[in-house]
Amino acid sequence: MGRGDLTDAEWERLRPFLPATNRRCGRCRDHRQVIDGILHRVRTGVQWRDLPERFGPWKTVYERHRLWSADGTWERLLQQVQAAADAAGEIDWDISVDSTIVRAHQHTAGARTDPPPAPASSKGAEEGTSGRNPVAEPACPPGGGGAGGEGLGRSRGGFTSKLHLSADGRCRPLPLVVTPGQRADCTQFKPVLEKIRVPKIGPGRPRKRPDSVAADKAYSNGPCREYLRRRGIGHTIPEKTDSQAARLRKGSRGGRPPGFDEERYKKRNTVERAINRLKQSRAVATRYDKRGYVYLGTATAAALVIWLRT
């Protein structure tokens, strides 16, 4: 076993939920070997063509990663690992939300402007493969239409992307959203929270609502607070200075100041530490993937490793 490869215990946690076929001509090449190759690339940022030979043909490893990013397999694996942690009471549902800028390598430019093709339906999924939970499997992965459609934004330094995420109280990422680098944090607040979905082991609805949310001033606006109140989620978000001044100018018509729990806000650093963990993977810290959905799969694979090893 090489450095960074799956241990036997980690492999046994993933094996029941992997697809049985390669969607084309029978059974897949050894999943464990291919997953180790994908994780090696995620950790080191090496070019696909330069993968060590022990992982098999680089094209096979790349295609498996691309297909699993397109059909949501990486996200389903992450959900299943989170479900086991939730069943054991190991998830702290006092979550925090934030985002991070990712510099995009020059090789990310040049993706085709046509939308990516829809992934072929998996035979294993159609036959009810164990563990394959049919969770909102997309008919077609997002993308196309140029750099903006692939989650690439322009800045003075070149292309950038932004990862929006929430993290539990133990510094582990929950869902991830990729946008162009210039996209405001508050615009993705609702998509990030609505993407939280931790299934139950056995009968029961998946958990979608945290106990509380902490976020910085970037999320301090009326729509974000109204969304949290509508869902009955307690929240700690500091009020912006200009918002506070405007409220005070209105006097009694300005309303009450929003509640703020200083002790709860101190736990907001958990999402920043989760970002630091994610960026230990070089293919996450610097984006090399042309397609936005492939980069999301890369970041999700890195999050999966964090959940397996903490």
XYZ file of C-alpha atoms in Angstrom:
310
model
C 0.000 0.000 0.000
C 1.408 3.366 -1.030
C 1.320 6.645 0.829
C -2.190 8.114 0.761
C -3.848 4.890 -0.483
C -7.027 3.558 1.111
C -6.508 1.327 4.120
C -8.383 -1.968 4.349
C -10.837 -0.456 6.853
C -11.505 2.575 4.624
C -12.000 0.356 1.585
C -14.545 -1.816 3.417
C -16.559 1.304 4.276
C -16.753 2.333 0.607
C -17.000 -1.029 -1.172
C -20.737 -1.735 -0.616
C -21.745 1.555 -2.249
C -19.678 1.398 -5.435
C -21.317 0.800 -8.841
C -21.015 -2.744 -10.153
C -20.520 -2.017 -13.846
C -18.661 0.416 -16.075
C -21.831 1.332 -18.052
C -20.388 -0.038 -21.282
C -19.102 -3.589 -21.391
C -19.279 -5.372 -18.097
C -17.549 -5.044 -14.738
C -15.250 -2.158 -13.888
C -11.520 -2.480 -13.501
C -10.552 -3.001 -9.844
C -12.254 -0.108 -8.053
C -9.698 0.037 -5.264
C -6.758 0.449 -7.636
C -8.556 3.172 -9.594
C -9.725 5.036 -6.476
C -6.170 4.989 -5.119
C -5.049 6.518 -8.422
C -7.702 9.242 -8.210
C -6.789 10.049 -4.609
C -3.097 10.180 -5.552
C -3.879 12.769 -8.211
C -6.150 14.748 -5.842
C -3.452 14.797 -3.165
C -0.459 15.632 -5.371
C -2.002 17.553 -8.287
C 0.036 15.489 -10.764
C -1.061 15.460 -14.411
C -3.232 12.482 -15.272
C -0.729 11.233 -17.854
C 2.005 11.153 -15.184
C 0.188 8.824 -12.767
C 2.445 6.005 -11.531
C 1.964 2.727 -13.394
C 0.823 0.892 -10.265
C -2.581 2.570 -10.644
C -3.148 1.113 -14.108
C -3.847 3.030 -17.346
C -4.135 6.755 -16.643
C -7.032 7.032 -19.088
C -9.056 4.520 -17.074
C -8.422 6.445 -13.854
C -9.345 9.766 -15.439
C -12.503 8.442 -17.108
C -13.695 6.851 -13.856
C -13.207 10.152 -12.036
C -14.975 12.123 -14.769
C -17.952 9.735 -14.886
C -18.326 9.623 -11.111
C -18.166 13.420 -10.994
C -20.864 13.635 -13.676
C -23.351 11.133 -12.256
C -22.986 12.115 -8.587
C -21.196 8.968 -7.386
C -18.644 10.943 -5.358
C -21.433 12.875 -3.628
C -23.345 9.663 -2.871
C -20.249 8.067 -1.362
C -19.740 11.151 0.808
C -23.376 11.012 1.922
C -23.096 7.341 2.895
C -19.992 7.983 5.011
C -21.755 10.932 6.638
C -24.810 8.742 7.284
C -22.683 6.240 9.221
C -21.153 9.081 11.250
C -24.590 10.542 11.989
C -25.942 7.152 13.089
C -23.043 6.934 15.554
C -23.758 10.450 16.848
C -20.434 11.767 15.547
C -21.706 14.827 13.633
C -21.832 18.164 15.434
C -24.795 19.891 13.794
C -23.729 23.385 14.883
C -22.401 24.182 11.422
C -20.588 27.144 9.889
C -20.658 28.514 6.335
C -17.909 30.229 4.371
C -16.126 30.220 1.021
C -12.588 30.242 -0.322
C -10.954 31.501 -3.496
C -9.052 28.947 -5.613
C -6.511 30.015 -8.203
C -7.121 28.248 -11.508
C -4.163 27.009 -13.514
C -3.853 28.176 -17.127
C -4.677 24.620 -18.248
C -8.259 25.091 -17.015
C -8.965 27.379 -19.964
C -10.166 26.069 -23.288
C -13.051 23.766 -22.343
C -15.603 23.210 -25.100
C -18.500 25.617 -25.013
C -21.013 22.828 -25.689
C -22.713 21.433 -22.555
C -21.109 18.178 -21.349
C -22.936 14.989 -22.408
C -25.290 13.249 -20.032
C -23.705 10.237 -18.302
C -25.057 6.860 -19.368
C -27.315 5.245 -16.808
C -25.544 2.682 -14.697
C -26.677 -0.918 -15.037
C -25.824 -1.459 -11.399
C -28.072 1.424 -10.387
C -30.946 0.130 -12.529
C -30.727 -3.285 -10.901
C -30.652 -1.832 -7.408
C -27.000 -2.217 -6.564
C -26.490 -2.274 -2.810
C -26.009 1.175 -1.366
C -26.769 3.101 -4.524
C -29.235 5.644 -3.235
C -31.040 7.323 -6.173
C -30.417 10.857 -4.962
C -31.208 13.493 -7.547
C -28.962 11.916 -10.151
C -28.481 14.664 -12.748
C -29.541 14.020 -16.324
C -26.684 16.212 -17.509
C -23.815 17.722 -15.496
C -23.678 21.515 -15.420
C -21.273 23.376 -17.650
C -20.760 24.731 -21.116
C -21.196 28.230 -22.423
C -17.661 29.404 -21.728
C -15.615 30.136 -18.614
C -18.546 31.354 -16.522
C -20.478 28.148 -17.100
C -17.492 26.138 -15.867
C -17.124 28.080 -12.626
C -14.205 30.215 -13.829
C -14.089 33.936 -13.105
C -11.717 36.662 -14.181
C -9.508 38.610 -11.790
C -6.368 40.694 -12.092
C -4.339 37.580 -11.460
C -6.143 35.417 -14.022
C -8.808 32.737 -13.693
C -10.236 31.970 -10.244
C -12.955 29.751 -8.848
C -14.696 29.877 -5.498
C -15.632 26.955 -3.269
C -18.673 27.580 -1.066
C -19.190 25.097 1.750
C -20.545 24.372 5.181
C -18.706 22.364 7.834
C -19.811 20.555 10.961
C -18.430 21.337 14.397
C -15.572 18.861 13.881
C -14.077 20.683 10.873
C -15.438 18.315 8.208
C -17.005 19.636 4.995
C -20.678 18.905 4.358
C -21.777 20.027 0.844
C -19.676 21.932 -1.683
C -20.679 24.404 -4.411
C -18.365 25.743 -7.160
C -18.856 29.194 -8.706
C -16.719 31.766 -10.546
C -14.304 33.546 -8.239
C -16.092 36.899 -8.310
C -19.452 35.486 -7.156
C -20.626 37.020 -3.857
C -20.743 34.691 -0.864
C -24.308 35.570 0.128
C -25.730 34.495 -3.255
C -24.722 30.878 -2.524
C -25.879 30.770 1.098
C -29.218 29.143 0.274
C -27.791 26.635 -2.277
C -25.151 25.496 0.238
C -27.672 24.895 3.026
C -30.209 23.247 0.725
C -27.541 20.845 -0.492
C -27.113 19.383 3.000
C -28.509 15.861 2.863
C -27.398 13.124 5.255
C -29.403 9.893 4.738
C -30.611 7.676 7.546
C -29.319 4.130 7.834
C -32.551 2.223 7.480
C -36.009 3.809 7.189
C -36.464 7.504 7.736
C -36.014 10.789 5.959
C -32.537 12.229 5.409
C -31.455 15.020 7.712
C -31.370 18.373 5.945
C -31.574 20.918 8.767
C -28.677 21.791 11.122
C -29.148 22.816 14.750
C -27.583 26.236 14.194
C -25.563 28.192 11.624
C -22.694 30.636 12.097
C -21.397 32.868 9.316
C -19.412 36.076 8.899
C -20.583 39.523 7.783
C -20.606 38.519 4.121
C -23.915 36.741 4.863
C -25.394 39.563 6.936
C -28.405 40.623 4.891
C -32.164 40.374 4.994
C -32.679 37.468 2.565
C -30.197 35.204 4.405
C -31.718 35.915 7.814
C -35.262 35.556 6.476
C -34.385 32.186 4.910
C -32.998 30.903 8.225
C -36.026 32.156 10.173
C -38.389 30.510 7.678
C -36.655 27.158 8.193
C -36.478 27.590 11.975
C -32.674 27.483 12.100
C -30.929 29.408 14.867
C -28.119 31.562 13.555
C -25.263 33.794 14.642
C -24.247 36.353 12.010
C -22.670 39.694 12.997
C -24.401 42.836 11.791
C -22.571 44.992 9.268
C -21.510 48.451 10.458
C -23.450 50.289 7.758
C -26.563 48.190 8.428
C -26.309 48.989 12.100
C -25.927 52.726 11.388
C -28.931 52.683 9.043
C -31.031 50.903 11.661
C -30.079 53.400 14.359
C -30.890 56.344 12.103
C -34.449 55.075 11.771
C -34.904 55.053 15.538
C -37.818 52.936 16.720
C -38.746 52.228 13.093
C -35.408 50.481 12.578
C -36.482 47.446 14.573
C -34.542 45.371 17.045
C -30.916 44.441 16.442
C -30.383 40.817 15.357
C -29.366 38.432 18.105
C -25.675 37.601 18.386
C -24.117 34.844 20.512
C -20.415 35.551 20.983
C -19.666 32.074 22.326
C -21.359 30.409 19.342
C -19.529 32.706 16.924
C -16.194 31.526 18.306
C -16.923 28.123 16.742
C -17.091 29.630 13.254
C -13.388 28.877 12.826
C -14.380 25.248 12.201
C -15.277 26.022 8.579
C -11.959 27.822 8.053
C -10.117 24.810 9.426
C -12.168 22.553 7.127
C -11.031 24.721 4.195
C -7.424 24.318 5.318
C -7.909 20.542 5.378
C -9.379 20.562 1.892
C -6.502 22.634 0.548
C -3.973 20.120 1.810
C -4.960 18.394 -1.434
C -3.056 20.210 -4.160
C -5.619 19.537 -6.880
C -8.136 21.396 -4.689
C -5.867 24.276 -3.635
C -5.110 24.921 -7.328
C -7.727 24.058 -9.906
C -6.452 22.054 -12.886
C -9.787 20.678 -14.168
C -11.334 22.328 -17.210
C -14.887 21.298 -16.402
C -16.571 22.702 -13.312
C -18.343 19.444 -12.449
C -15.015 17.557 -12.573
C -13.432 20.056 -10.176
C -16.435 19.660 -7.868
C -15.836 15.895 -7.970
C -12.168 16.496 -7.105
C -13.110 18.610 -4.085
C -15.753 16.075 -3.029
C -13.209 13.231 -3.210
C -10.907 15.275 -0.940
C -13.812 15.825 1.480
C -14.549 12.087 1.413
C -10.997 11.332 2.522
C -11.353 13.808 5.402
C -14.495 12.034 6.593
C -12.896 8.612 6.288
C -9.836 9.604 8.303
C -11.304 11.751 11.112
